[in-house]
Short mmCIF file of C-alpha atoms in Angstrom, two decimals:
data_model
loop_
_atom_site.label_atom_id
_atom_site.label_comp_id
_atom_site.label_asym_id
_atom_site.label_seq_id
_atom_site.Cartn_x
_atom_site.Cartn_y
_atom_site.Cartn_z
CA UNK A 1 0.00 0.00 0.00
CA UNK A 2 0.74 3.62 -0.16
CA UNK A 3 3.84 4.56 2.33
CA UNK A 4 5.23 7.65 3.65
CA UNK A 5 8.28 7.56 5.33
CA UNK A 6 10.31 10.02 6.86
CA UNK A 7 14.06 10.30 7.76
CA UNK A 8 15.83 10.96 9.97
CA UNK A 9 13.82 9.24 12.99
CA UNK A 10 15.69 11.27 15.27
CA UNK A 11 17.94 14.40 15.55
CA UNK A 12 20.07 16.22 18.27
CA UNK A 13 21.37 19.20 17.33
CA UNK A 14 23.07 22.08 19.34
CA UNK A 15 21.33 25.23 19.54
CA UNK A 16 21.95 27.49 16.18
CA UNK A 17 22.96 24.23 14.19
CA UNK A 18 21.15 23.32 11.11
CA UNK A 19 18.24 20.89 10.70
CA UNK A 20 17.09 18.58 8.03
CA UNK A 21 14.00 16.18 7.86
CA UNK A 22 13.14 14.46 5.03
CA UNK A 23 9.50 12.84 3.48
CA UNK A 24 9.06 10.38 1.01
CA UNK A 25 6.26 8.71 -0.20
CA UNK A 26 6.19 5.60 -2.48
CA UNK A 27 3.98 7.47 -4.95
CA UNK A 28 3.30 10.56 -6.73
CA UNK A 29 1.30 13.19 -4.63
CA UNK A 30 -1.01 16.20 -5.52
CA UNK A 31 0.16 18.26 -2.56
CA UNK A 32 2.05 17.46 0.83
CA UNK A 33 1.19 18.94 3.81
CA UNK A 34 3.55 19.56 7.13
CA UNK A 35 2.62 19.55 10.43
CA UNK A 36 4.42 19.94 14.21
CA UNK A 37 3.92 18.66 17.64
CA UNK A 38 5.58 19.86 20.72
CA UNK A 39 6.06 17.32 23.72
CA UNK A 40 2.43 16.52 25.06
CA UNK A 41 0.64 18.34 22.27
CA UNK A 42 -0.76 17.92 18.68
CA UNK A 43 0.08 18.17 15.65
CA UNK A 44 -0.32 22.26 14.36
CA UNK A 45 -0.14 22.80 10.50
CA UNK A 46 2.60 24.33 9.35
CA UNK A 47 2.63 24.66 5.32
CA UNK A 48 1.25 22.76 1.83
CA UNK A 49 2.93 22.14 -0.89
CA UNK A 50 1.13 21.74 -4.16
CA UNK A 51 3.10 22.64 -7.14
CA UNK A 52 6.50 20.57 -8.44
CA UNK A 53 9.71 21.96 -7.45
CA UNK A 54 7.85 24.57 -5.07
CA UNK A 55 9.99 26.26 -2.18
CA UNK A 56 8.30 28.30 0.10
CA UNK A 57 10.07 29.70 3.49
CA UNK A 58 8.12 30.40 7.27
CA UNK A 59 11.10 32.81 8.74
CA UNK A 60 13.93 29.86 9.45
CA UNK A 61 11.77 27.02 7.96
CA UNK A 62 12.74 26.17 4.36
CA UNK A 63 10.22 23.68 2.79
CA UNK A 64 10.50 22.20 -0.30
CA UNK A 65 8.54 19.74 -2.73
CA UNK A 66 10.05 17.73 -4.91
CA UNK A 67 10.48 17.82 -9.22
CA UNK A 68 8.64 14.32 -8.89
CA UNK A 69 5.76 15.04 -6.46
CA UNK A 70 7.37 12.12 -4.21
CA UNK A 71 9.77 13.65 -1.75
CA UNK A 72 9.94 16.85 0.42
CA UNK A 73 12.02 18.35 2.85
CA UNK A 74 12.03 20.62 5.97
CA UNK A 75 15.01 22.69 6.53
CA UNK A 76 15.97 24.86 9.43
CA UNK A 77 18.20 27.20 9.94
CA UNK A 78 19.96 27.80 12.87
CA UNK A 79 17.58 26.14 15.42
CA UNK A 80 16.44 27.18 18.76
CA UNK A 81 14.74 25.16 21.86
CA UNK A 82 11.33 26.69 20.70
CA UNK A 83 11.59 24.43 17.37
CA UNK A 84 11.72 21.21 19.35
CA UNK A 85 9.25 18.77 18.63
CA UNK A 86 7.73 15.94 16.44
CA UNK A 87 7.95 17.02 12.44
CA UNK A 88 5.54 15.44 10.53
CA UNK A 89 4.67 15.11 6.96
CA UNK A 90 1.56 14.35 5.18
CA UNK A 91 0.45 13.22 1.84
CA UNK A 92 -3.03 12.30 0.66
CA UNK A 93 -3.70 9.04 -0.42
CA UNK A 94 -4.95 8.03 -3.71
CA UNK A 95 -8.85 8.22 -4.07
CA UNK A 96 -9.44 8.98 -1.06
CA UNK A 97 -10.07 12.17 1.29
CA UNK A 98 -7.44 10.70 3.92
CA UNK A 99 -4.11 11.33 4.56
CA UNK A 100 -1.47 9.09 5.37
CA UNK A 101 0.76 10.85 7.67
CA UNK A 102 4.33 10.15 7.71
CA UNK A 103 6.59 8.44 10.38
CA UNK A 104 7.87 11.85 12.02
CA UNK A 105 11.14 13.37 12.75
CA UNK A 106 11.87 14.16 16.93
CA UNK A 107 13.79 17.20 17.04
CA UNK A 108 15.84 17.92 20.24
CA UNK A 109 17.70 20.96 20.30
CA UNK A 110 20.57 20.99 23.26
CA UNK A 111 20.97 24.84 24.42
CA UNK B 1 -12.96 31.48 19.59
CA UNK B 2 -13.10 28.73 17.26
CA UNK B 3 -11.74 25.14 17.51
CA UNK B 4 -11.82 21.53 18.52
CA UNK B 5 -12.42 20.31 22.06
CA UNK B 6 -12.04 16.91 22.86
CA UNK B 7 -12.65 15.32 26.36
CA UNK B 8 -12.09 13.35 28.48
CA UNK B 9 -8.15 14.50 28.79
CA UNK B 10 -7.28 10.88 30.36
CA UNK B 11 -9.22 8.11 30.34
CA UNK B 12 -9.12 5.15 32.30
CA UNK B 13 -10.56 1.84 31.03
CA UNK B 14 -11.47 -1.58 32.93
CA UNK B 15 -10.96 -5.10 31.27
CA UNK B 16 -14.07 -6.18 29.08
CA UNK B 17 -15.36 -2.05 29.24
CA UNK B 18 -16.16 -0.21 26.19
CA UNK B 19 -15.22 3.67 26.73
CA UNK B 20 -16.31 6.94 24.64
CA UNK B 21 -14.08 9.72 23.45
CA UNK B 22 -16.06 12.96 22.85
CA UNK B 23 -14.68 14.80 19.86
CA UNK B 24 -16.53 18.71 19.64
CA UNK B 25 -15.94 21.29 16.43
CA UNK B 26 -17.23 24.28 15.96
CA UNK B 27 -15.28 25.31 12.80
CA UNK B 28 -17.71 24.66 10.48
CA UNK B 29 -15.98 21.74 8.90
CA UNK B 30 -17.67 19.12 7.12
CA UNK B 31 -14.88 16.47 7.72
CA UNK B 32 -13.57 14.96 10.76
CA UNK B 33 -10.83 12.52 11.34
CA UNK B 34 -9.66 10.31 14.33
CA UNK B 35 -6.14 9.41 14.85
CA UNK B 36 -4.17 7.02 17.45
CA UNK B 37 -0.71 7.61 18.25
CA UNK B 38 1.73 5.64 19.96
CA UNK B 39 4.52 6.66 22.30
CA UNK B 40 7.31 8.13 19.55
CA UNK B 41 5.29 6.73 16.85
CA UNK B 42 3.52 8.75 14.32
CA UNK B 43 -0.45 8.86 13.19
CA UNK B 44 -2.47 5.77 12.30
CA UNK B 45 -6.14 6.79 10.88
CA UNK B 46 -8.90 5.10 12.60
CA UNK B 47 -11.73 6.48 10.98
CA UNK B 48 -12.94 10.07 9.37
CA UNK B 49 -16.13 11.10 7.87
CA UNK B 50 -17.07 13.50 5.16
CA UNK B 51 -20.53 14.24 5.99
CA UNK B 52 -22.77 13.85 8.64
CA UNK B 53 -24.52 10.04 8.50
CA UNK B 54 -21.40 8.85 6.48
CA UNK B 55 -17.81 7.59 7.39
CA UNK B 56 -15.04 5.21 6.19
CA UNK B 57 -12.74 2.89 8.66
CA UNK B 58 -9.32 4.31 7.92
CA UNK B 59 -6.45 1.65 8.53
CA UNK B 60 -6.53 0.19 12.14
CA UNK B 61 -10.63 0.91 12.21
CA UNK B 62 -10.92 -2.58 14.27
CA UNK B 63 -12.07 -2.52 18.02
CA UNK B 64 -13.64 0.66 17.18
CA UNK B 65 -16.70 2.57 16.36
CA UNK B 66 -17.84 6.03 15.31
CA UNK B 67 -21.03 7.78 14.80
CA UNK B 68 -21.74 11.13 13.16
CA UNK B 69 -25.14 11.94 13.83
CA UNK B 70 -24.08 15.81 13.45
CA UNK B 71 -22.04 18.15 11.68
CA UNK B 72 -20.15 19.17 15.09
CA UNK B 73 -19.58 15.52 16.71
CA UNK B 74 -17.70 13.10 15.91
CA UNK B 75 -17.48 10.33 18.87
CA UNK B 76 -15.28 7.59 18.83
CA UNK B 77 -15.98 4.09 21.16
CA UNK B 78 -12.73 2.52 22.23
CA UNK B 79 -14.77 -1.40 23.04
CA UNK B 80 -13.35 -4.16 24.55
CA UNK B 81 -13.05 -6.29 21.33
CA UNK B 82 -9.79 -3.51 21.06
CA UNK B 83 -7.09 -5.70 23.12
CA UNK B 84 -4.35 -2.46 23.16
CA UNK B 85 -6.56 0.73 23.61
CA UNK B 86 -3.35 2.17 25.44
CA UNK B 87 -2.48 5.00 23.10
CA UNK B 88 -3.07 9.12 22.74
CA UNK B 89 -6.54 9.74 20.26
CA UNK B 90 -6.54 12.88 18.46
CA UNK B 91 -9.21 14.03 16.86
CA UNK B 92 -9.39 16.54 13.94
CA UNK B 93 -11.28 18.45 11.34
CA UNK B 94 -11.14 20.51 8.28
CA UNK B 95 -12.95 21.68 5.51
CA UNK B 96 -14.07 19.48 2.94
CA UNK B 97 -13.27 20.13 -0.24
CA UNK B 98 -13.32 17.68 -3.87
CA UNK B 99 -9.43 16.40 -3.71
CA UNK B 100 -7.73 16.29 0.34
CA UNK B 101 -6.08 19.80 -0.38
CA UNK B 102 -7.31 21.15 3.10
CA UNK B 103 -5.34 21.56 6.29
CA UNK B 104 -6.34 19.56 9.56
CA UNK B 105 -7.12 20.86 12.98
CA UNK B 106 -6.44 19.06 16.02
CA UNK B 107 -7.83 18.60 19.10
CA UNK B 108 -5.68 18.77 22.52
CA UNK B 109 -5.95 14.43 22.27
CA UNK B 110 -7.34 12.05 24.27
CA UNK B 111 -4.58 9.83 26.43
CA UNK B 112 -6.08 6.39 27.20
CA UNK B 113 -4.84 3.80 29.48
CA UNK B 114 -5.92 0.50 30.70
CA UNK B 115 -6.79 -0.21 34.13
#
């Protein structure tokens, strides 16, 4: 069935490092969505992607969809303790009005 | 202000006990999704509905039931035939549009544990 994974699983980084998570699914997707959750919360949306190649930027948060509509990636630059959490990705799956969210990406961010 | 409430915050179930999780929008949305989550695991889709009197099991649906008897509630039954209910429910919304374009809302979650 339809798969999105996400990599890394994990990542400490020191405070003003760089961060990079990255999504792929194991088909072609009309838009990808990316969500995060701090420890104890839920998931808040952050961006969607729609178009191929798109790169759109939050402040430090770099997103970017891939030229195939499979892949994606969430960068940040120079990290503080307030970006710690749980970064998800999400892509819709095919026929469907679901989503199939992606494994996640625990940030921890050592001040 | 708008948004999703979702109670109880913790929930205790007995052995052989089937438990509800109340699940409250008042965004307007026509869709509405529930979620489990696992300690440092990511989301697994229960079940969602489009439209009131109408939803689909989503991919761990058994041990489960929903209703959606209206637009603003969206109540999920954890029932015994579920042998591992231990796990944090979320619940969310959004708008419902032709192709899943729109952005979900979540609920503060549910965190359910087994007496």
């Amino acid at each position: 069935g339809q798969q999105v994974m996400q990599i890394p699983q994990y990542q400490h980084v020191q405070e003003g490092e760089d961060f990079t998570t990255y999504c792929n699914s194991s088909t072609t997707l009309s838009n990808i969505q990316w969500y995060k959750q701090r420890p104890g919360g839920h998931p808040v949306f952050l961006i969607q992607l729609v178009k191929s190649g798109e790169v759109k930027k939050q402040k430090r948060l770099t997103f970017q969809f891939g030229e195939a509509k499979k892949n994606s990636s969430l960068h940040i630059t120079a990290t503080q303790t307030t970006d710690v959490g749980t970064y998800f990705c999400a892509g819709p799956a095919s026929g469907t009005y679901k989503y199939i969210f992606g494994t996640g990406t625990r940030l921890k961010v050592l001040a | 202000d708008g948004g999703i409430t979702q109670s109880p915050k913790y929930l205790f179930r007995k052995e052989g006990q089937n438990v509800t999780l109340s699940c409250e929008q008042n965004l307007n949305h026509d869709a509405m999704y529930w979620y489990r989550q696992d300690p440092g695991q990511g989301l697994r889709l229960i079940y969602y509905s489009q439209i009131v009197n109408d939803f689909q099991k989503g991919d761990i649906a058994e041990g489960y039931s929903v209703s959606r008897e209206k637009k603003e509630s969206f109540p999920l039954t954890v029932t015994s035939a579920q042998k591992n209910p231990t796990a944090f429910y979320l619940c969310a919304s959004s708008k419902r549009t032709v192709t899943s374009n729109q952005p979900q809302h979540f609920g503060d979650g549910t965190r359910l544990s087994i007496l």
